[in-house]
C-alpha cells in the first residue's frame, strides 16, 4: 500500500481542526512512549500525535486521512502487550486518553455511558460508589475502557461474569472514512442485522475508532469472600480446578499462583504475602447478596479442595487481608517484568479441563528450551499468562530460544483445542501465531471484513489478520 | 445476479452425494411448508430440498453450488417469522432438521455440543435431566437450536441471563464455498482475531451454514418462583417495570400480558387462566439456589408493585400453577394467530425505560390506523411483540393499513432509540425497516461483510442487508 507521507500541509489541517497546539505533538516533540506499548517489542513512531477531545475532531481527521491515504493509529493508555497501538506505518496517532468523561449513569436501564479514555479503575470506582458493578476485571487497572473493548479484555471475574464484550451494549464509532456511526445502544436484545457491536469489540482498533461506549452494569454484590488455598505443588493445585467447575458452584474467580511469582510480587510491592507455607496456591473469590448465600458455595469448594490434597483453606473476609492478597495478584505482571532484563508474553486460552495439561507443559518447558518461564493466570477460565524471560541471554540467544518456546507453547495450546489469545489480542506481535492457528479460509474472511470497513487500509494497518 | 437454474445434472450430483432418495425432495414432491415460514407472507419454492445428515454432505453440496452459482437456502424447523428460511431465488434448500443429535455433555467445561437440528425443547429437557441449565428461552420451543442461533433468539429469561449469543461458545460452519471451519470452541475467553463466532450468531443463514454448536451451560438453579401481578390497566403495569429494574433485584423474566390476549390463549388452550380480576398483568419469575435467596428478592419487588398500584400479588410456587400461567404465556403467538384471518408481526426493542411509552403508543395506534393490534412481550428487556391483525379487511385495506401501522411503530421505536428487531431478525420481510433504521454506512459495511463470506452471493440471497 502506498501511503502518503505526512507533510506540513497535512499538519496545518490537523492544527486547524484541533485548534489547540498543546494537543498536537509532532516530530521530536513526540514522547518516546508513543513509539511502543507495554511489552511487545514492536517499535515505530507516528509522525504526529493528536490528543483528541471529541468524536467530531476524530471524524474530521479520519475523513482527511481517508481522502489523502494517510495511516491512522488509535491509542488509549498504551498498556497493550501485543503492539496493537503502535503506528507501524507512522502517520497520525489519535490518542483518546483526554476523552475521559463518564457521561451518564442510567439507573433505569442499568447502563453507564463513557468516553473511551476513562480508565478501568475510574470506571469501577464510579459505579461502585453508586452501588453498581462493572464485572470485567483485567489486572491492568490503568488501561482505558476503549482499550479494554478493543482487546475484549477478560480479567479475573470471567469465570462467573464473562468478558468485556458481554458488557458492551452500544458503541459510537468513527469509521475509517470519517463517518460517525452507532452500533447497538441501550437495548438489551438486538437482532437487527449483523452483530456490528460484537465485531467492533476485540477488533484492536483496526475497524473503527471507539468514541463512546454504553456499558451494561449489574447491581453491586453485597458480599464477597476470598479463599486462599495452599497446595503442596502446582499440579495438585491446577488439577483441582476442573473438579471445582464440575461441582457446579460458580466462583467469581479462580486464579493460580506459584511461590516464585509471589516472591517477585513481595519484592515489587515491598510487602509480605499473608501465607508462606506452600509452593502453589489457588485463589478463589465468591460473591453474592448475603453471607449465607456465599457460604454454602465456598464451604462446598473448600471441602472439595481439602479432599484433593489442599494443605489448608484460608478464608479472607476482611478488606485488609483481601487487599494484601489481590494486590499481590494484581502486581504479578509488573513484578515479573522487574525480575528480568526483558520479557515477552503468551496469553493462550485452552478449554478449562485442559488447563492442568497446559500449565504442566509450560512448567516443564525449560527442560526442552533453556529459558526461564514464569506463569500465572486465570485457571478458572483456561486463560494462562506466561512470561518468557530474557535474563542474561544475548540478543541472539533470546530471539532463538524465545521463538522456540513460543512455537512450542502455541502448538501445545492448539493441540488442546485452545486459541492464541484469551484477552491480550493479536496486534502486531502475535500475527504469525494467529495465522498458523486459524484456517486459511477464516483468515481470508477476516481480511475481507477489514476491507469492508477500511477499503483503503488506513486504520491501524498490519494488525490482527493483515500481513 | 445470474444464478444457474437447477437442472437434471445438478440433481444427479446431489443424489450421488446424499445416496438416499428419501432425503431428497424435488419438483412436486416438495411439501408446501418448504415454500414459507411461520408468518412473514414471503413465499417461494426451492427447486430441491436436501435433508442433510452431516456437515460433509452440506460441504459437498455447497462447494458444488459455489462452483455452479446455484443459490442455497438453509432451513431448520421453519418457525421463523420474517422469511429468513424462504428460498427467494429457488435453487437448493438444505434442511438440517435431521441433524438432531446431542453429541456431548462436557461437565468439566460446562458445555453441550449439539447438531443444529436439535429442538430447543429437546435441548432444555436433556440438560435439565443432567442438572444443567440452558438459559435462552424463546417462546417457540419447537424451533431448532440452529435457528435460534441464526436469529440470536432472546426469549423470556434475557433480563437476567442474556440472549442466545451469550451461550454460544463455538460453531462449526460450512462456508458458502463449501469449506468447513470452526469459530470459537470450548474456550471461555477468546481475543484471537475478529469475533467470527459472534458475527455468525444472528446472521440468519446468510454467512454460512451452522453444522455444530458448542453451547455454554449453567448449573440448574434449584428453586424458581413466579409472581403473577394484576394491575387495573396496562399503563400502571408497564410503568412499574423501570422501577423494578431500578430496585436492583434481578428477576429472571418480566413479561406483560393483557386480558384480551389471555382470553385468546384460554380459548386456544381450552384451559382457564388462574386469575381473571384484571385487565393487565405483569408476570415475573425469580430463580436461585435456595428459597431464602429468592424470597428476599421477590418480597422487595412484590411490595414495590403494590406501592405502584398492583391489585394483588399472586405467588405461584407449585409446578401445576406455574405451568398453567407459563403455558398461557407460551401460547400467545398461536392464540392470536387463531383469533384472526391473517397477521403480521413487529418485534421492536427499545431501552427498558421507554417500554411504557412504546406500549402505550401501540395500544393507542388504532385511533390513527383502523386496524387491530395485539401485543405482549418481554417488558423486562424492552422487547415487544405486536401483531397486526387482518380480520375481515380486504387485501388492499390490509396491505395499506398494515404498512401504515408498521411504519408508525418502527418510527416510534427509532425515536425512542430502539431497533427494528429484538430477536426475530430481519430476514426478507423487515429489510425496508432495517434499511431505514440504520445508517447507510452501516448497511454498506454489512454488505461488505456478506461479500467477504459469500463473494458469489449464493447463500440465502436477498436477506438481512441485501437488496
mmCIF file of C-alpha atoms in Angstrom, chain B residues 80-395:
data_model
loop_
_atom_site.group_PDB
_atom_site.id
_atom_site.type_symbol
_atom_site.label_atom_id
_atom_site.label_comp_id
_atom_site.label_asym_id
_atom_site.label_seq_id
_atom_site.Cartn_x
_atom_site.Cartn_y
_atom_site.Cartn_z
ATOM 1 C CA UNK B 80 -39.102 -18.131 11.684
ATOM 2 C CA UNK B 81 -41.335 -15.081 11.371
ATOM 3 C CA UNK B 82 -39.526 -12.889 8.837
ATOM 4 C CA UNK B 83 -38.812 -15.147 5.852
ATOM 5 C CA UNK B 84 -35.157 -15.921 6.597
ATOM 6 C CA UNK B 85 -35.550 -19.531 5.528
ATOM 7 C CA UNK B 86 -37.513 -18.934 2.340
ATOM 8 C CA UNK B 87 -35.704 -19.756 -0.928
ATOM 9 C CA UNK B 88 -36.199 -16.424 -2.687
ATOM 10 C CA UNK B 89 -34.065 -17.494 -5.664
ATOM 11 C CA UNK B 90 -35.245 -21.124 -5.582
ATOM 12 C CA UNK B 91 -32.259 -23.461 -6.026
ATOM 13 C CA UNK B 92 -31.231 -25.827 -3.245
ATOM 14 C CA UNK B 93 -32.770 -25.828 0.239
ATOM 15 C CA UNK B 94 -30.707 -27.535 2.907
ATOM 16 C CA UNK B 95 -32.939 -28.770 5.689
ATOM 17 C CA UNK B 96 -30.864 -29.510 8.797
ATOM 18 C CA UNK B 97 -33.690 -30.935 10.873
ATOM 19 C CA UNK B 98 -32.389 -34.499 10.632
ATOM 20 C CA UNK B 99 -29.079 -33.400 12.119
ATOM 21 C CA UNK B 100 -30.616 -33.587 15.545
ATOM 22 C CA UNK B 101 -28.141 -35.361 17.770
ATOM 23 C CA UNK B 102 -26.934 -34.097 21.115
ATOM 24 C CA UNK B 103 -23.296 -35.034 20.680
ATOM 25 C CA UNK B 104 -21.664 -34.418 24.036
ATOM 26 C CA UNK B 105 -22.293 -33.121 27.511
ATOM 27 C CA UNK B 106 -18.971 -31.917 28.907
ATOM 28 C CA UNK B 107 -19.347 -31.446 32.647
ATOM 29 C CA UNK B 108 -15.785 -30.239 33.100
ATOM 30 C CA UNK B 109 -16.202 -27.400 30.637
ATOM 31 C CA UNK B 110 -19.915 -26.816 31.287
ATOM 32 C CA UNK B 111 -20.748 -27.203 27.612
ATOM 33 C CA UNK B 112 -23.104 -29.236 25.490
ATOM 34 C CA UNK B 113 -22.290 -29.902 21.839
ATOM 35 C CA UNK B 114 -25.242 -30.287 19.519
ATOM 36 C CA UNK B 115 -26.166 -30.623 15.892
ATOM 37 C CA UNK B 116 -28.204 -27.708 14.524
ATOM 38 C CA UNK B 117 -31.467 -29.629 14.156
ATOM 39 C CA UNK B 118 -31.866 -30.333 17.891
ATOM 40 C CA UNK B 119 -35.096 -28.683 19.023
ATOM 41 C CA UNK B 120 -34.973 -26.142 21.812
ATOM 42 C CA UNK B 121 -37.345 -28.245 23.926
ATOM 43 C CA UNK B 122 -35.171 -31.331 23.437
ATOM 44 C CA UNK B 123 -32.069 -29.419 24.437
ATOM 45 C CA UNK B 124 -33.550 -27.968 27.606
ATOM 46 C CA UNK B 125 -35.075 -31.291 28.649
ATOM 47 C CA UNK B 126 -31.752 -33.060 28.109
ATOM 48 C CA UNK B 127 -29.591 -30.633 30.048
ATOM 49 C CA UNK B 128 -32.087 -30.281 32.891
ATOM 50 C CA UNK B 129 -32.110 -34.043 33.286
ATOM 51 C CA UNK B 130 -28.409 -33.687 33.982
ATOM 52 C CA UNK B 131 -28.957 -30.841 36.404
ATOM 53 C CA UNK B 132 -27.735 -28.190 33.954
ATOM 54 C CA UNK B 133 -29.441 -25.147 32.561
ATOM 55 C CA UNK B 134 -29.519 -23.652 29.063
ATOM 56 C CA UNK B 135 -30.960 -20.213 29.840
ATOM 57 C CA UNK B 136 -32.205 -18.867 26.461
ATOM 58 C CA UNK B 137 -35.937 -19.440 26.462
ATOM 59 C CA UNK B 138 -37.734 -18.215 23.335
ATOM 60 C CA UNK B 139 -41.475 -18.871 23.282
ATOM 61 C CA UNK B 140 -41.258 -21.230 20.300
ATOM 62 C CA UNK B 141 -39.936 -24.433 21.824
ATOM 63 C CA UNK B 142 -40.105 -26.406 18.574
ATOM 64 C CA UNK B 143 -37.565 -24.162 16.865
ATOM 65 C CA UNK B 144 -34.194 -25.748 16.162
ATOM 66 C CA UNK B 145 -31.152 -24.573 18.031
ATOM 67 C CA UNK B 146 -29.585 -23.760 14.656
ATOM 68 C CA UNK B 147 -32.499 -21.417 14.009
ATOM 69 C CA UNK B 148 -32.187 -19.887 17.477
ATOM 70 C CA UNK B 149 -28.512 -19.207 16.837
ATOM 71 C CA UNK B 150 -29.256 -17.786 13.396
ATOM 72 C CA UNK B 151 -31.638 -15.154 14.756
ATOM 73 C CA UNK B 152 -29.852 -14.700 18.080
ATOM 74 C CA UNK B 153 -33.134 -15.550 19.757
ATOM 75 C CA UNK B 154 -33.614 -13.956 23.144
ATOM 76 C CA UNK B 155 -36.677 -15.209 24.906
ATOM 77 C CA UNK B 156 -38.060 -14.636 28.334
ATOM 78 C CA UNK B 157 -35.035 -15.066 30.544
ATOM 79 C CA UNK B 158 -32.927 -12.406 28.812
ATOM 80 C CA UNK B 159 -33.499 -9.972 31.690
ATOM 81 C CA UNK B 160 -31.231 -11.998 33.925
ATOM 82 C CA UNK B 161 -29.374 -14.359 31.611
ATOM 83 C CA UNK B 162 -28.881 -12.636 28.256
ATOM 84 C CA UNK B 163 -29.547 -13.975 24.783
ATOM 85 C CA UNK B 164 -28.505 -16.914 22.608
ATOM 86 C CA UNK B 165 -25.222 -15.295 21.526
ATOM 87 C CA UNK B 166 -24.122 -15.259 25.164
ATOM 88 C CA UNK B 167 -24.450 -19.055 25.279
ATOM 89 C CA UNK B 168 -22.721 -19.967 22.028
ATOM 90 C CA UNK B 169 -19.070 -20.770 22.648
ATOM 91 C CA UNK B 170 -18.147 -22.348 19.350
ATOM 92 C CA UNK B 171 -19.600 -23.143 15.936
ATOM 93 C CA UNK B 172 -18.752 -25.476 13.117
ATOM 94 C CA UNK B 173 -19.798 -23.773 9.927
ATOM 95 C CA UNK B 174 -19.897 -24.694 6.246
ATOM 96 C CA UNK B 175 -18.906 -21.555 4.354
ATOM 97 C CA UNK B 176 -20.507 -20.558 1.060
ATOM 98 C CA UNK B 177 -17.561 -22.066 -0.850
ATOM 99 C CA UNK B 178 -18.021 -25.390 0.915
ATOM 100 C CA UNK B 179 -15.119 -25.200 3.370
ATOM 101 C CA UNK B 180 -15.811 -26.441 6.862
ATOM 102 C CA UNK B 181 -14.413 -24.103 9.529
ATOM 103 C CA UNK B 182 -14.615 -23.719 13.269
ATOM 104 C CA UNK B 183 -15.244 -20.430 15.044
ATOM 105 C CA UNK B 184 -14.549 -20.296 18.785
ATOM 106 C CA UNK B 185 -14.581 -23.570 20.709
ATOM 107 C CA UNK B 186 -14.909 -24.793 24.248
ATOM 108 C CA UNK B 187 -12.825 -21.886 25.454
ATOM 109 C CA UNK B 188 -14.284 -19.279 27.782
ATOM 110 C CA UNK B 189 -12.267 -16.290 26.598
ATOM 111 C CA UNK B 190 -11.156 -15.510 23.079
ATOM 112 C CA UNK B 191 -9.375 -12.499 21.600
ATOM 113 C CA UNK B 192 -7.849 -14.283 18.639
ATOM 114 C CA UNK B 193 -8.851 -12.191 15.659
ATOM 115 C CA UNK B 194 -12.250 -10.797 14.778
ATOM 116 C CA UNK B 195 -15.342 -12.116 16.533
ATOM 117 C CA UNK B 196 -16.361 -14.639 13.885
ATOM 118 C CA UNK B 197 -18.469 -16.708 16.262
ATOM 119 C CA UNK B 198 -20.403 -13.656 17.404
ATOM 120 C CA UNK B 199 -20.861 -12.483 13.828
ATOM 121 C CA UNK B 200 -22.244 -15.857 12.746
ATOM 122 C CA UNK B 201 -24.801 -15.701 15.551
ATOM 123 C CA UNK B 202 -27.734 -13.653 14.281
ATOM 124 C CA UNK B 203 -26.636 -13.752 10.632
ATOM 125 C CA UNK B 204 -29.808 -15.599 9.616
ATOM 126 C CA UNK B 205 -28.160 -18.207 7.431
ATOM 127 C CA UNK B 206 -26.543 -15.671 5.119
ATOM 128 C CA UNK B 207 -22.868 -16.124 6.040
ATOM 129 C CA UNK B 208 -22.539 -19.873 6.493
ATOM 130 C CA UNK B 209 -24.484 -22.980 7.467
ATOM 131 C CA UNK B 210 -24.135 -23.980 11.099
ATOM 132 C CA UNK B 211 -23.441 -27.700 11.379
ATOM 133 C CA UNK B 212 -22.444 -27.969 15.030
ATOM 134 C CA UNK B 213 -22.647 -25.747 18.092
ATOM 135 C CA UNK B 214 -20.851 -25.792 21.421
ATOM 136 C CA UNK B 215 -23.185 -24.195 23.943
ATOM 137 C CA UNK B 216 -22.426 -22.858 27.376
ATOM 138 C CA UNK B 217 -24.426 -24.281 30.274
ATOM 139 C CA UNK B 218 -25.020 -23.116 33.808
ATOM 140 C CA UNK B 219 -25.781 -25.197 36.858
ATOM 141 C CA UNK B 220 -29.565 -25.581 37.095
ATOM 142 C CA UNK B 221 -30.978 -23.132 39.644
ATOM 143 C CA UNK B 222 -32.509 -25.182 42.419
ATOM 144 C CA UNK B 223 -35.533 -23.007 43.016
ATOM 145 C CA UNK B 224 -37.808 -20.841 40.930
ATOM 146 C CA UNK B 225 -40.920 -18.920 41.751
ATOM 147 C CA UNK B 226 -43.338 -16.914 39.621
ATOM 148 C CA UNK B 227 -45.341 -13.854 40.580
ATOM 149 C CA UNK B 228 -48.497 -13.009 38.690
ATOM 150 C CA UNK B 229 -49.322 -9.395 39.399
ATOM 151 C CA UNK B 230 -52.667 -7.943 38.297
ATOM 152 C CA UNK B 231 -52.931 -4.203 37.577
ATOM 153 C CA UNK B 232 -56.001 -2.133 36.844
ATOM 154 C CA UNK B 233 -54.724 -1.253 33.411
ATOM 155 C CA UNK B 234 -51.840 -1.711 31.047
ATOM 156 C CA UNK B 235 -50.198 1.600 31.819
ATOM 157 C CA UNK B 236 -49.842 1.068 35.523
ATOM 158 C CA UNK B 237 -48.462 -2.397 34.836
ATOM 159 C CA UNK B 238 -45.868 -1.264 32.342
ATOM 160 C CA UNK B 239 -44.819 1.826 34.251
ATOM 161 C CA UNK B 240 -43.778 -0.398 37.121
ATOM 162 C CA UNK B 241 -41.126 -2.139 35.016
ATOM 163 C CA UNK B 242 -38.378 0.524 35.125
ATOM 164 C CA UNK B 243 -38.975 0.753 38.880
ATOM 165 C CA UNK B 244 -38.340 -2.981 39.212
ATOM 166 C CA UNK B 245 -35.128 -2.704 37.211
ATOM 167 C CA UNK B 246 -34.082 0.285 39.288
ATOM 168 C CA UNK B 247 -34.696 -1.611 42.521
ATOM 169 C CA UNK B 248 -31.613 -3.728 41.701
ATOM 170 C CA UNK B 249 -33.364 -7.008 42.101
ATOM 171 C CA UNK B 250 -32.870 -9.174 39.058
ATOM 172 C CA UNK B 251 -35.876 -11.212 38.052
ATOM 173 C CA UNK B 252 -35.311 -13.978 35.521
ATOM 174 C CA UNK B 253 -38.218 -12.690 33.450
ATOM 175 C CA UNK B 254 -40.645 -9.770 33.386
ATOM 176 C CA UNK B 255 -43.451 -10.327 30.920
ATOM 177 C CA UNK B 256 -46.578 -8.268 30.400
ATOM 178 C CA UNK B 257 -49.916 -9.577 29.273
ATOM 179 C CA UNK B 258 -53.346 -8.139 28.645
ATOM 180 C CA UNK B 259 -56.763 -9.559 29.327
ATOM 181 C CA UNK B 260 -57.679 -9.840 25.636
ATOM 182 C CA UNK B 261 -54.558 -11.841 24.793
ATOM 183 C CA UNK B 262 -55.072 -14.066 27.816
ATOM 184 C CA UNK B 263 -58.603 -14.758 26.597
ATOM 185 C CA UNK B 264 -57.258 -15.802 23.220
ATOM 186 C CA UNK B 265 -54.889 -18.172 24.980
ATOM 187 C CA UNK B 266 -57.682 -19.594 27.125
ATOM 188 C CA UNK B 267 -59.663 -20.352 24.018
ATOM 189 C CA UNK B 268 -56.682 -21.719 22.161
ATOM 190 C CA UNK B 269 -55.640 -23.995 25.031
ATOM 191 C CA UNK B 270 -59.179 -24.789 26.215
ATOM 192 C CA UNK B 271 -57.956 -24.013 29.699
ATOM 193 C CA UNK B 272 -58.715 -21.215 32.147
ATOM 194 C CA UNK B 273 -56.049 -18.791 33.229
ATOM 195 C CA UNK B 274 -55.717 -18.829 37.034
ATOM 196 C CA UNK B 275 -56.753 -15.205 37.528
ATOM 197 C CA UNK B 276 -59.489 -13.050 35.994
ATOM 198 C CA UNK B 277 -59.622 -9.918 38.099
ATOM 199 C CA UNK B 278 -57.618 -7.537 35.970
ATOM 200 C CA UNK B 279 -57.060 -6.012 32.578
ATOM 201 C CA UNK B 280 -53.301 -6.263 32.619
ATOM 202 C CA UNK B 281 -50.672 -8.361 34.351
ATOM 203 C CA UNK B 282 -47.012 -8.487 34.940
ATOM 204 C CA UNK B 283 -45.619 -11.981 35.133
ATOM 205 C CA UNK B 284 -42.306 -12.263 36.929
ATOM 206 C CA UNK B 285 -40.023 -15.148 37.575
ATOM 207 C CA UNK B 286 -37.219 -15.380 40.092
ATOM 208 C CA UNK B 287 -34.704 -18.172 40.338
ATOM 209 C CA UNK B 288 -31.802 -19.026 42.584
ATOM 210 C CA UNK B 289 -30.281 -21.720 44.687
ATOM 211 C CA UNK B 290 -32.487 -21.500 47.747
ATOM 212 C CA UNK B 291 -35.976 -20.358 48.670
ATOM 213 C CA UNK B 292 -34.453 -17.766 51.039
ATOM 214 C CA UNK B 293 -32.252 -16.295 48.352
ATOM 215 C CA UNK B 294 -35.225 -15.820 46.032
ATOM 216 C CA UNK B 295 -37.593 -14.709 48.754
ATOM 217 C CA UNK B 296 -35.658 -11.599 49.693
ATOM 218 C CA UNK B 297 -35.687 -10.529 46.077
ATOM 219 C CA UNK B 298 -39.309 -11.182 45.233
ATOM 220 C CA UNK B 299 -40.562 -9.813 48.500
ATOM 221 C CA UNK B 300 -38.975 -6.461 47.655
ATOM 222 C CA UNK B 301 -40.451 -6.494 44.161
ATOM 223 C CA UNK B 302 -43.902 -7.543 45.388
ATOM 224 C CA UNK B 303 -44.012 -4.611 47.800
ATOM 225 C CA UNK B 304 -42.788 -2.269 45.115
ATOM 226 C CA UNK B 305 -45.540 -3.418 42.731
ATOM 227 C CA UNK B 306 -48.214 -2.946 45.398
ATOM 228 C CA UNK B 307 -46.931 0.552 46.081
ATOM 229 C CA UNK B 308 -47.180 1.222 42.326
ATOM 230 C CA UNK B 309 -50.847 0.260 42.254
ATOM 231 C CA UNK B 310 -50.834 -3.500 41.735
ATOM 232 C CA UNK B 311 -54.192 -5.012 42.739
ATOM 233 C CA UNK B 312 -52.646 -8.126 44.190
ATOM 234 C CA UNK B 313 -49.546 -10.311 44.070
ATOM 235 C CA UNK B 314 -50.198 -13.959 43.327
ATOM 236 C CA UNK B 315 -47.327 -16.236 44.174
ATOM 237 C CA UNK B 316 -47.031 -19.354 42.121
ATOM 238 C CA UNK B 317 -44.833 -21.894 43.790
ATOM 239 C CA UNK B 318 -46.434 -25.124 42.677
ATOM 240 C CA UNK B 319 -45.447 -26.678 39.390
ATOM 241 C CA UNK B 320 -49.076 -27.050 38.385
ATOM 242 C CA UNK B 321 -49.986 -23.438 38.830
ATOM 243 C CA UNK B 322 -46.736 -22.323 37.286
ATOM 244 C CA UNK B 323 -47.428 -24.410 34.252
ATOM 245 C CA UNK B 324 -50.924 -23.018 33.772
ATOM 246 C CA UNK B 325 -49.557 -19.477 33.764
ATOM 247 C CA UNK B 326 -46.483 -20.019 31.602
ATOM 248 C CA UNK B 327 -48.333 -22.299 29.220
ATOM 249 C CA UNK B 328 -50.769 -19.470 28.553
ATOM 250 C CA UNK B 329 -47.822 -17.134 28.009
ATOM 251 C CA UNK B 330 -46.196 -19.630 25.675
ATOM 252 C CA UNK B 331 -49.360 -19.952 23.590
ATOM 253 C CA UNK B 332 -49.846 -16.242 22.882
ATOM 254 C CA UNK B 333 -48.470 -16.238 19.363
ATOM 255 C CA UNK B 334 -50.505 -19.226 18.234
ATOM 256 C CA UNK B 335 -53.573 -17.978 20.113
ATOM 257 C CA UNK B 336 -53.506 -14.556 18.480
ATOM 258 C CA UNK B 337 -52.916 -16.219 15.123
ATOM 259 C CA UNK B 338 -56.016 -18.327 15.741
ATOM 260 C CA UNK B 339 -58.096 -15.257 16.567
ATOM 261 C CA UNK B 340 -57.794 -13.651 13.135
ATOM 262 C CA UNK B 341 -57.648 -14.477 9.439
ATOM 263 C CA UNK B 342 -54.071 -13.367 8.888
ATOM 264 C CA UNK B 343 -51.481 -11.298 10.669
ATOM 265 C CA UNK B 344 -48.015 -9.854 10.573
ATOM 266 C CA UNK B 345 -45.638 -9.053 13.390
ATOM 267 C CA UNK B 346 -43.380 -6.411 14.787
ATOM 268 C CA UNK B 347 -40.515 -7.277 17.145
ATOM 269 C CA UNK B 348 -39.159 -3.883 18.127
ATOM 270 C CA UNK B 349 -36.816 -3.437 21.042
ATOM 271 C CA UNK B 350 -36.438 -0.163 22.968
ATOM 272 C CA UNK B 351 -34.432 0.829 26.048
ATOM 273 C CA UNK B 352 -36.183 -0.568 29.082
ATOM 274 C CA UNK B 353 -37.223 2.784 30.468
ATOM 275 C CA UNK B 354 -39.039 3.537 27.187
ATOM 276 C CA UNK B 355 -41.123 0.397 27.230
ATOM 277 C CA UNK B 356 -44.129 2.122 28.712
ATOM 278 C CA UNK B 357 -44.111 4.822 26.060
ATOM 279 C CA UNK B 358 -43.773 2.222 23.310
ATOM 280 C CA UNK B 359 -46.549 0.001 24.616
ATOM 281 C CA UNK B 360 -48.861 2.937 25.119
ATOM 282 C CA UNK B 361 -48.176 4.122 21.602
ATOM 283 C CA UNK B 362 -49.028 0.739 20.127
ATOM 284 C CA UNK B 363 -52.069 0.429 22.310
ATOM 285 C CA UNK B 364 -53.460 3.722 21.029
ATOM 286 C CA UNK B 365 -52.420 3.280 17.434
ATOM 287 C CA UNK B 366 -55.870 2.046 16.423
ATOM 288 C CA UNK B 367 -57.062 5.629 16.863
ATOM 289 C CA UNK B 368 -54.797 6.584 13.975
ATOM 290 C CA UNK B 369 -54.915 3.463 11.854
ATOM 291 C CA UNK B 370 -58.119 1.472 11.802
ATOM 292 C CA UNK B 371 -56.635 -1.954 12.400
ATOM 293 C CA UNK B 372 -56.496 -4.339 15.350
ATOM 294 C CA UNK B 373 -53.151 -4.737 17.091
ATOM 295 C CA UNK B 374 -52.416 -7.129 19.896
ATOM 296 C CA UNK B 375 -49.218 -7.118 21.787
ATOM 297 C CA UNK B 376 -47.377 -8.917 24.511
ATOM 298 C CA UNK B 377 -43.784 -9.268 25.291
ATOM 299 C CA UNK B 378 -40.673 -9.062 27.262
ATOM 300 C CA UNK B 379 -41.268 -5.948 29.317
ATOM 301 C CA UNK B 380 -38.118 -6.573 31.314
ATOM 302 C CA UNK B 381 -35.816 -6.335 28.331
ATOM 303 C CA UNK B 382 -37.679 -3.786 26.217
ATOM 304 C CA UNK B 383 -38.594 -6.283 23.509
ATOM 305 C CA UNK B 384 -42.223 -6.097 22.367
ATOM 306 C CA UNK B 385 -44.084 -8.450 20.123
ATOM 307 C CA UNK B 386 -47.004 -6.743 18.401
ATOM 308 C CA UNK B 387 -49.299 -8.490 15.990
ATOM 309 C CA UNK B 388 -51.236 -6.575 13.387
ATOM 310 C CA UNK B 389 -54.417 -8.454 12.535
ATOM 311 C CA UNK B 390 -56.161 -8.638 9.190
ATOM 312 C CA UNK B 391 -59.538 -9.853 10.492
ATOM 313 C CA UNK B 392 -62.139 -9.036 7.820
ATOM 314 C CA UNK B 393 -60.159 -6.416 5.927
ATOM 315 C CA UNK B 394 -59.891 -6.736 2.167
ATOM 316 C CA UNK B 395 -56.437 -7.442 0.791
#
